[in-house]
Short mmCIF file of C-alpha atoms in Angstrom, two decimals:
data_model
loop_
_atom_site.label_atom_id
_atom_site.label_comp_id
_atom_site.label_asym_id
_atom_site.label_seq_id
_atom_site.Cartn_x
_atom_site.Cartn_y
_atom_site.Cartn_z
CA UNK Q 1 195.08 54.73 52.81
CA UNK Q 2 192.39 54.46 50.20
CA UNK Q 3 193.32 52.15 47.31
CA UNK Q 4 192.88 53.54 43.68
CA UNK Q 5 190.42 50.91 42.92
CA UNK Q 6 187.92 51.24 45.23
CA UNK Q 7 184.77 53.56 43.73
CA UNK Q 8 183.96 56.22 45.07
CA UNK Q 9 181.33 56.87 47.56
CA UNK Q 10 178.14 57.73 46.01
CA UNK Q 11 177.48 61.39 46.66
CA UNK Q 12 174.91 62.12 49.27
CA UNK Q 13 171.48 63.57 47.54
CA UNK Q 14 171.46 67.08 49.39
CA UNK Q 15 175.19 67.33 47.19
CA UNK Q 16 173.45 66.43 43.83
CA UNK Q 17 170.91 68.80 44.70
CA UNK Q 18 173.18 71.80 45.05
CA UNK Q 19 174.66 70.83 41.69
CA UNK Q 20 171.92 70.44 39.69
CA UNK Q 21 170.73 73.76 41.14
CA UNK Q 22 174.09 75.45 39.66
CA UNK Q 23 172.86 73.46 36.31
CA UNK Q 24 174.81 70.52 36.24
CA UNK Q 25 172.36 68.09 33.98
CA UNK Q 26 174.51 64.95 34.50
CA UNK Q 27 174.08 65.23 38.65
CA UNK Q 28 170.05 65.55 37.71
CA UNK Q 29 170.63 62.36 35.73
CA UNK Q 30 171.66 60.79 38.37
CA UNK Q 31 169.02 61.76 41.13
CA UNK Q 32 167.10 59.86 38.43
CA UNK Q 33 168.97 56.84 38.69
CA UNK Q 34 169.08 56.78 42.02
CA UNK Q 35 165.18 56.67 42.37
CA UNK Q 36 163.39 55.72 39.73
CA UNK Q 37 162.84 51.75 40.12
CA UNK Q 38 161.37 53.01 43.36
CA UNK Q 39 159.20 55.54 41.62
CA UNK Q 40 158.01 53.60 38.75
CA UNK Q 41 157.14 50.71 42.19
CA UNK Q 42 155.00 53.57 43.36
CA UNK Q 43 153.50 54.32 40.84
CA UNK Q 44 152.10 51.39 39.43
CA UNK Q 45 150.06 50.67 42.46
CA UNK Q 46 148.23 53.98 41.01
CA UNK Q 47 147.85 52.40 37.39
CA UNK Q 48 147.66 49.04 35.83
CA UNK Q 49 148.94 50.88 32.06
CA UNK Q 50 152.82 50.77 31.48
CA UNK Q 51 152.98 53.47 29.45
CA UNK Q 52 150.50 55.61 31.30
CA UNK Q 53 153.02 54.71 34.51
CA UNK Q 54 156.13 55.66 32.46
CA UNK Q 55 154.24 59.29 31.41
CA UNK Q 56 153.48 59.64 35.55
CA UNK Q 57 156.99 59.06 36.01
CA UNK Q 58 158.63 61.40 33.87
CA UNK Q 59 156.38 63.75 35.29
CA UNK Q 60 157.08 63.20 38.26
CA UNK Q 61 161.08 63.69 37.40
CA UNK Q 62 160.43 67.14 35.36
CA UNK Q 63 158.16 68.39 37.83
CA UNK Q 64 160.83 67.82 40.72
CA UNK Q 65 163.32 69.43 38.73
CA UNK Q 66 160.91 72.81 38.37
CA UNK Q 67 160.83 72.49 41.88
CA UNK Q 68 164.05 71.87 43.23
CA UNK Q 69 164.56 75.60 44.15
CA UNK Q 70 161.94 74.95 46.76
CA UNK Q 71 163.07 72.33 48.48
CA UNK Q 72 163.42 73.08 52.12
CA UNK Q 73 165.61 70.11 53.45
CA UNK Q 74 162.97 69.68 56.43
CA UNK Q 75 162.37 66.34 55.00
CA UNK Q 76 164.18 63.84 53.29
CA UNK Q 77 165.01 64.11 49.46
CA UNK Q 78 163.57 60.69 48.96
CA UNK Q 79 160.29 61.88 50.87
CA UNK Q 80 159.57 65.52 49.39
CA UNK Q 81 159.79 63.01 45.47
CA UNK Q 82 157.52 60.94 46.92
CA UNK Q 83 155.21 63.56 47.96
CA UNK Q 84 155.44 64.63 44.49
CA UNK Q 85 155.16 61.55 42.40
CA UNK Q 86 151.82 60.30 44.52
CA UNK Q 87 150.08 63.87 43.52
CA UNK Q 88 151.25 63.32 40.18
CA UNK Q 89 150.04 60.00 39.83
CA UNK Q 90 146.99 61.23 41.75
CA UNK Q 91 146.47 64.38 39.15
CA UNK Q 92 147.36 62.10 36.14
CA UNK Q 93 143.79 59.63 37.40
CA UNK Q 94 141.40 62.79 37.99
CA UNK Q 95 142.78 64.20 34.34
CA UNK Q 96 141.80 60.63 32.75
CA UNK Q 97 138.62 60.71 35.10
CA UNK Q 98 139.32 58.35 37.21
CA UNK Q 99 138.58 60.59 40.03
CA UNK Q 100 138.95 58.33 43.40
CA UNK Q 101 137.01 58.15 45.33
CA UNK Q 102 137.02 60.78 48.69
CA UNK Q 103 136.54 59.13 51.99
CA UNK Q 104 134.64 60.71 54.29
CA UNK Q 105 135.33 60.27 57.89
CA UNK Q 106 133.89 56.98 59.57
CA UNK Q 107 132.34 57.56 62.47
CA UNK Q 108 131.59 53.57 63.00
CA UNK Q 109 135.09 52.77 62.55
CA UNK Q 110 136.58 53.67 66.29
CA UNK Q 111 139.94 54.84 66.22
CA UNK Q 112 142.97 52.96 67.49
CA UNK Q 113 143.27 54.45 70.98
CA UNK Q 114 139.52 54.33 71.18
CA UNK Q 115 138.02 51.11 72.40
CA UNK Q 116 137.75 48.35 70.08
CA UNK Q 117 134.91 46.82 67.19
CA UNK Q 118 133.87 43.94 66.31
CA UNK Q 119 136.74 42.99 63.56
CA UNK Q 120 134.91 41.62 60.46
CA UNK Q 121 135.49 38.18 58.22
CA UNK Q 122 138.79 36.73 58.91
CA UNK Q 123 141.14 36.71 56.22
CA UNK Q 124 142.20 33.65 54.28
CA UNK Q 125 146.67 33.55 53.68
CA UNK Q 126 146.68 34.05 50.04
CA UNK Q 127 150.06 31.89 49.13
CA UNK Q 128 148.74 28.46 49.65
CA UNK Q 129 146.15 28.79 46.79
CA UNK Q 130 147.29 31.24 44.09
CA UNK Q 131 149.83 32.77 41.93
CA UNK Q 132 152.22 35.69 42.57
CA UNK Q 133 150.48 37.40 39.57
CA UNK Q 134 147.25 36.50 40.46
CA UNK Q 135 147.38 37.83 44.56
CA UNK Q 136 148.91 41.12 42.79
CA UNK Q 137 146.27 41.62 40.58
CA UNK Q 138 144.16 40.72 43.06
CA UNK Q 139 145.35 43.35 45.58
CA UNK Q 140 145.16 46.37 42.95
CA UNK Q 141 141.48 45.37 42.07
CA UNK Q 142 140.79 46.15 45.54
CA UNK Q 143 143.00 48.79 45.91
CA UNK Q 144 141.68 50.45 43.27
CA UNK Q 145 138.21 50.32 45.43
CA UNK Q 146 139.61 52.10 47.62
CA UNK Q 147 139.47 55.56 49.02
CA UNK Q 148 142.40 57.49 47.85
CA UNK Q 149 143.55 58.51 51.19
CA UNK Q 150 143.13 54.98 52.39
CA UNK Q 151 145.39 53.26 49.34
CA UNK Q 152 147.84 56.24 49.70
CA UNK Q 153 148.45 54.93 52.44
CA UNK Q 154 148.19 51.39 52.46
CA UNK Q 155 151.21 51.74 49.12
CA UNK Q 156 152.95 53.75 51.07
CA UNK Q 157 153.04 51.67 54.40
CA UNK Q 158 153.15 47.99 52.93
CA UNK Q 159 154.68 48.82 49.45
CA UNK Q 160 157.11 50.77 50.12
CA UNK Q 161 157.72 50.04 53.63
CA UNK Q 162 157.68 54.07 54.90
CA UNK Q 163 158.02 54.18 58.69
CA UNK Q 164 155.33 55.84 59.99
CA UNK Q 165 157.11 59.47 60.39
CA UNK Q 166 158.04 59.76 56.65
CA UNK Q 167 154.65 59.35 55.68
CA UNK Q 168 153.20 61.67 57.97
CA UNK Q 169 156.02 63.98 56.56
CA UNK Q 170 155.25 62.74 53.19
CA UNK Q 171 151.42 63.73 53.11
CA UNK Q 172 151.33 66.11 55.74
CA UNK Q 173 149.77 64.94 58.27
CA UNK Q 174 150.18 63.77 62.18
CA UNK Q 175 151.60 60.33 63.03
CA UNK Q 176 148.51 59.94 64.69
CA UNK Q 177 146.24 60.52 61.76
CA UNK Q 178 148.92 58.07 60.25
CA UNK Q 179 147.68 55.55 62.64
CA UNK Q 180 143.80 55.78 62.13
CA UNK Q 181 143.92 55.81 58.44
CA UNK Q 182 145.95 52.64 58.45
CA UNK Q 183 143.78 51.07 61.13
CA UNK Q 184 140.79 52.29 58.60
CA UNK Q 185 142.31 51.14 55.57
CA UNK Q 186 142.85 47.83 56.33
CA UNK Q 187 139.74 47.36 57.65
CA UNK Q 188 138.50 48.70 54.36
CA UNK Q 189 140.79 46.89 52.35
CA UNK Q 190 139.46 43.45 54.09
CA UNK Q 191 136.24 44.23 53.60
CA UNK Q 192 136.71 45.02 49.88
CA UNK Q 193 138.40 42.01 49.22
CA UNK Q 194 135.84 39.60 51.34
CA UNK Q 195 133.41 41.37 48.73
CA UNK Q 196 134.72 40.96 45.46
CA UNK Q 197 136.26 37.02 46.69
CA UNK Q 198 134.08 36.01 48.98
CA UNK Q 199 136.28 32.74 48.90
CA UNK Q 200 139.10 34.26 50.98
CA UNK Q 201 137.03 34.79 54.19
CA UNK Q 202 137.04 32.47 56.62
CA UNK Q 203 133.94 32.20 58.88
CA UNK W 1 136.39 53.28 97.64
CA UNK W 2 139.56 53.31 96.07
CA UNK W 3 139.56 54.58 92.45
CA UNK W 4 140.18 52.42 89.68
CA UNK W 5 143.64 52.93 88.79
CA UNK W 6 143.54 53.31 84.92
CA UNK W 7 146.55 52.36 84.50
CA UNK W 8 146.35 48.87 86.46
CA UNK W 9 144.99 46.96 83.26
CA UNK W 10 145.82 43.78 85.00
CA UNK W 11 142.08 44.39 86.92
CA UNK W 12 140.55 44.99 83.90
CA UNK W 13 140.62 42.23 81.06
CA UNK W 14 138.87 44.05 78.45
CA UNK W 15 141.03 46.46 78.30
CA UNK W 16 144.00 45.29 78.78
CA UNK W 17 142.92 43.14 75.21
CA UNK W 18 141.40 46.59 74.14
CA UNK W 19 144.87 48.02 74.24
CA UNK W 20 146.80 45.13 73.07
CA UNK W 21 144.78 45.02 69.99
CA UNK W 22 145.11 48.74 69.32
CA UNK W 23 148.96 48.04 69.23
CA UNK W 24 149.12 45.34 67.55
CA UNK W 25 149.07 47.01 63.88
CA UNK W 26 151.94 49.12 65.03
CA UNK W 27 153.78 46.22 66.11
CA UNK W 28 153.68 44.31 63.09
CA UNK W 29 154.86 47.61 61.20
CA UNK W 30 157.90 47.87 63.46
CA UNK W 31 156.97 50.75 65.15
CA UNK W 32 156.66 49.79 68.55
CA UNK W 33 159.64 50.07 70.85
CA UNK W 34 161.17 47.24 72.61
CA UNK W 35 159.65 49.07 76.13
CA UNK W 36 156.24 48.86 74.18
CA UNK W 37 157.04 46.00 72.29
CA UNK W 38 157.94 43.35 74.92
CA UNK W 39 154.14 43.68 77.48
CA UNK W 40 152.25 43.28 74.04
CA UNK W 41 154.72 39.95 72.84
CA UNK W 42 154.17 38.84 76.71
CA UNK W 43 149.77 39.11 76.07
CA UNK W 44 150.00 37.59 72.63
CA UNK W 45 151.53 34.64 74.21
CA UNK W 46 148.86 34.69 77.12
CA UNK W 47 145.69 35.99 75.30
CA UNK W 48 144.23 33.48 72.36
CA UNK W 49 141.42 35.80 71.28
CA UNK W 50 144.23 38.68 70.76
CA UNK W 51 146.65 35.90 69.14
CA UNK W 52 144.00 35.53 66.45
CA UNK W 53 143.55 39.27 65.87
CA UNK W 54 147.57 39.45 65.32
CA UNK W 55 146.97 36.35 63.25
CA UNK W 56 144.41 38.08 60.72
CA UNK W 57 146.74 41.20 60.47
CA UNK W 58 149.37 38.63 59.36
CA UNK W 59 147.04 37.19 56.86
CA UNK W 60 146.12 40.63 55.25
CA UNK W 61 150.36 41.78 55.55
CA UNK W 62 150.71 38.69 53.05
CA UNK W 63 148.77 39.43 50.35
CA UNK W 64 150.59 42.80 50.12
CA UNK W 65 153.50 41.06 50.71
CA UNK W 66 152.74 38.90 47.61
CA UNK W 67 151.94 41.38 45.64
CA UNK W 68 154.91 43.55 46.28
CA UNK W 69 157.09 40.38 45.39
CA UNK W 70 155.57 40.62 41.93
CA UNK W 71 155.61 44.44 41.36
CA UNK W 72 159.33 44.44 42.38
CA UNK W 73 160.70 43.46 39.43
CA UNK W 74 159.84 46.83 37.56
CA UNK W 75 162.80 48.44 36.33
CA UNK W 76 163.00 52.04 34.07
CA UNK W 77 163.60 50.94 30.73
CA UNK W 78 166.87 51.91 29.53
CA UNK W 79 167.81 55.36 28.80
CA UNK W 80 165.16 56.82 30.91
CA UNK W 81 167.30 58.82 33.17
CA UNK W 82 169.22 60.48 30.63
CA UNK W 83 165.84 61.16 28.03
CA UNK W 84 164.26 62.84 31.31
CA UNK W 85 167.19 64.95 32.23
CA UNK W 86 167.27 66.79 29.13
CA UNK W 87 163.75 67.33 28.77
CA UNK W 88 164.05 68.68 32.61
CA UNK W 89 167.27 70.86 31.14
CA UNK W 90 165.72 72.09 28.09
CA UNK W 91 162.49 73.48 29.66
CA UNK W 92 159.88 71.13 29.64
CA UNK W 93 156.85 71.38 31.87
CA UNK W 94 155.65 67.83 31.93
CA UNK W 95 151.55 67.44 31.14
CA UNK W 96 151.16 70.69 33.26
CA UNK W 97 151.16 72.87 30.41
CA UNK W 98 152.86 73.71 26.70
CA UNK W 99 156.66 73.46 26.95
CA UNK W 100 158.14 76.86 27.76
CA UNK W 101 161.51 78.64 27.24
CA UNK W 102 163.62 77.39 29.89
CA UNK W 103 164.75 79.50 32.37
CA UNK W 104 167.81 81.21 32.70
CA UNK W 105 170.29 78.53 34.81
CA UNK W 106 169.31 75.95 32.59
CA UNK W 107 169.78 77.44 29.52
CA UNK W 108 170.05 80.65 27.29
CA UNK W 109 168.51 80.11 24.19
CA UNK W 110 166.02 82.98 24.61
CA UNK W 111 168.61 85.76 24.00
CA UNK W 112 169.76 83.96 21.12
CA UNK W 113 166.71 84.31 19.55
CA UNK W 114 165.87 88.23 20.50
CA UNK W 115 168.24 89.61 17.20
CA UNK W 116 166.51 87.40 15.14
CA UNK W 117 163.63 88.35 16.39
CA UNK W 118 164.34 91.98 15.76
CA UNK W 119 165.12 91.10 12.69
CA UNK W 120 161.80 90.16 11.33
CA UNK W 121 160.13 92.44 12.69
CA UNK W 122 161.82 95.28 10.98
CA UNK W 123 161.99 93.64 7.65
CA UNK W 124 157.73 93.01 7.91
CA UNK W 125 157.90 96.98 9.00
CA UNK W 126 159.65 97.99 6.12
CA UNK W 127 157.52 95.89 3.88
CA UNK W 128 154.42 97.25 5.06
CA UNK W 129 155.72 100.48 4.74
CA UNK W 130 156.66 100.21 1.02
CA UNK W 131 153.46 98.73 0.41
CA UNK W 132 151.45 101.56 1.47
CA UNK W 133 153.41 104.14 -0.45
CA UNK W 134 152.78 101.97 -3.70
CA UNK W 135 148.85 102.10 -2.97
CA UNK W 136 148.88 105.66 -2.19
CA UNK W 137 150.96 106.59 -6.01
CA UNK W 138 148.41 104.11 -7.82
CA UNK W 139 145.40 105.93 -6.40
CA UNK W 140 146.86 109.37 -7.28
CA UNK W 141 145.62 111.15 -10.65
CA UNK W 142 147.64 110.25 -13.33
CA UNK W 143 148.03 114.09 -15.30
CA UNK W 144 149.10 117.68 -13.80
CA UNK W 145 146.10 119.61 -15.27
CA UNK W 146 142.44 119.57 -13.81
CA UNK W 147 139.95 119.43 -16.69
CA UNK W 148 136.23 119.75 -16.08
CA UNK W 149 134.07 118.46 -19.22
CA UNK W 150 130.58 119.23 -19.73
CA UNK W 151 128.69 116.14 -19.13
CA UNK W 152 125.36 116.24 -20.97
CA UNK W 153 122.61 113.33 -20.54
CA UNK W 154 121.31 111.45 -23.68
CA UNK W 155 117.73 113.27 -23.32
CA UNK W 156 119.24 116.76 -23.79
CA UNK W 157 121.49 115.39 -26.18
CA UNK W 158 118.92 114.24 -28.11
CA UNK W 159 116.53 117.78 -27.68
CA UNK W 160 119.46 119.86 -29.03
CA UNK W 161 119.95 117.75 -32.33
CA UNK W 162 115.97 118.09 -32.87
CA UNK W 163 116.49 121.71 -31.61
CA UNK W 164 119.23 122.48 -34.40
CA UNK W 165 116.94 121.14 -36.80
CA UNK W 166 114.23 123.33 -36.07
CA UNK W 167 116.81 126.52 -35.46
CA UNK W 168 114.06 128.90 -36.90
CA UNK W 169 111.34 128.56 -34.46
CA UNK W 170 111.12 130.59 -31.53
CA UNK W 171 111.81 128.62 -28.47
CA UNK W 172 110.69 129.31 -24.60
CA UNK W 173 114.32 130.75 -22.63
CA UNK W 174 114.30 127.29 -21.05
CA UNK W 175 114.97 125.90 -24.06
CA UNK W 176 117.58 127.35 -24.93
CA UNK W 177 120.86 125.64 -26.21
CA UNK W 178 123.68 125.62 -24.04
CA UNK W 179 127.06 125.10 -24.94
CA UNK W 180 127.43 122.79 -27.44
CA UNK W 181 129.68 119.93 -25.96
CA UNK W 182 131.76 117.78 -28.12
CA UNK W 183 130.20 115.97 -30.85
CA UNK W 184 128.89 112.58 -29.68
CA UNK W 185 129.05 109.93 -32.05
CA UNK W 186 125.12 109.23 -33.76
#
């Protein structure tokens, strides 16, 4: 027997969907709600501006709701926003031209079932010498060197913590492409940040 | 000679580290299963060089780690979901383009605005209308009759006065007088 005072269950998304499709506002309000601390996470790996994060945001929400007719249910709710708030954020840089950067396939770099390369500068642990702030600032200086594909993915996989099937449903791609960009972007990411602090590599 | 069994990495060192170290990313991202997981725990334990490749994964998984504990604390400021929802609801297109009238299921203030519409139209019809009727009237004659006077230039005006003082003398045809037109101030 269900007491009176426990709450509710919070209604699945695929049920707020339905209602917002028959124009119930409130049940869009919450889809909000329900994901947009994540969102504005995402997002500000893409910009360092609060307000130009907020704009990407609300975007991100409006756009969703123009497309809500279209959504298939082959992935998750959570994913298909995803998908959309990473273009957005993604659309909102090449309008303010910050166009990134396009990696082109590295033929040097062999892929993760291939054999193995020489692995670069060792990596210094960040905690024992510097600041929360200062590692996170730190991080999206070099992210932002990055290839686009490469810190899609890289946000998506250590950010947000996507198992490696959501983001290949996410971006559209193969779990195995999933792989060799990630093997890719790390090394890329290293690299970067061996670069710019030299005093984080160990020999 | 028996063929090297790929599969027996045991024989072969180098790749048995090869493979190790191509699974170790996945491992750390908790994608491995425990069939996959357990043979790669069992070399890490065995194989320094490959320990130390795990290690500097670990190393680079902090500083994201680090960074994630400082981005986490991002909230929506307050009101957000509500402010977005109606813009969503009342037709807005986000930066995309201008905002629209919204479609149909979220709203109907497009037939509300048809009559009025109408309206204005006819009114700015009718006024156009009575404004060409007023510049046709204005541009019309103002009398009934048709009257055509004789228009004669200053130099014949001028030869008929001398011509009517000299009446007496015999004058070429071509110089003769025509009508006399109304009398034109001196």
């Amino acid at each position: 027997m269900h007491s009176s005072l426990m709450q509710p269950a919070a209604r699945e998304d695929s049920v707020l969907v339905e209602e917002v499709l028959a124009g119930n506002q409130l049940s869009f309000q919450l889809l909000i709600e329900r994901y947009q601390d994540r969102i504005f996470g995402l997002v500000r790996h893409y910009s360092k501006n609060a307000v130009e994060v907020e704009d990407i945001v609300q975007d991100t929400f409006v756009k969703a709701y123009r497309k809500l007719a279209t959504f298939q249910h082959q992935s998750s709710f959570s994913t298909w926003l995803f998908r959309i708030a990473v273009n957005t954020a993604l659309d909102h840089l090449k309008k303010k031209g910050r166009s990134p950067v396009h990696a082109v396939e590295d033929p040097e770099l062999l892929t993760p079932r291939g054999g193995f390369q020489a692995r670069g500068p060792h990596l210094l642990s960040p905690e024992a010498r510097l600041e929360r702030a200062e590692i996170a600032r730190i991080t999206h200086e070099v992210l932002d060197e990055l290839p686009e594909i490469f810190r899609s993915v890289l946000v998506l996989r250590e950010f947000e913590g996507m198992a490696y099937q959501d983001m290949a449903d996410l971006l559209g791609i193969s779990i195995g492409t999933i792989e060799s960009r990630l093997f890719r972007a790390r090394a890329r990411f290293k690299e970067a940040l061996v670069r710019l602090h030299p005093e984080f590599a160990i020999d | 000679m028996k063929k090297d069994d790929e599969r027996d990495d045991s024989s072969n060192p180098t790749r048995l580290c090869a493979n190790a170290r191509t699974l170790v990313p996945s491992y750390l991202d908790g994608e491995l299963s425990e069939v996959q997981a357990a043979p790669l725990r069992s070399h890490l334990f065995a194989c320094r060089d490959c320990r130390e490749v795990a290690k500097d994964e670990k190393s680079l998984k902090r500083w994201f780690q680090a960074a994630l504990a400082e981005t986490s604390s991002l909230r929506a400021p307050a009101g957000f979901s509500a402010r977005v929802a109606r813009r969503a609801f009342a037709g807005d297109r986000g930066s995309d383009e201008p905002a629209v009238l919204s479609r149909p299921r979220a709203g109907a203030s497009r037939s509300d605005l048809m009559p009025l519409l109408l309206a204005l139209s006819a009114a700015a019809a009718v006024l156009l209308l009575a404004m060409a009727l007023a510049l046709e009237a204005r541009s019309r004659p103002s009398g009934t009759g048709l009257r055509a006077d004789t228009y004669q230039p200053p130099w014949v005006r001028e030869r008929l006065r001398a011509e009517a003082l000299t009446m007496h003398e015999d004058r070429p045809a071509e110089f003769e007088p025509p009508v006399r037109a109304a009398t034109e101030e001196r």
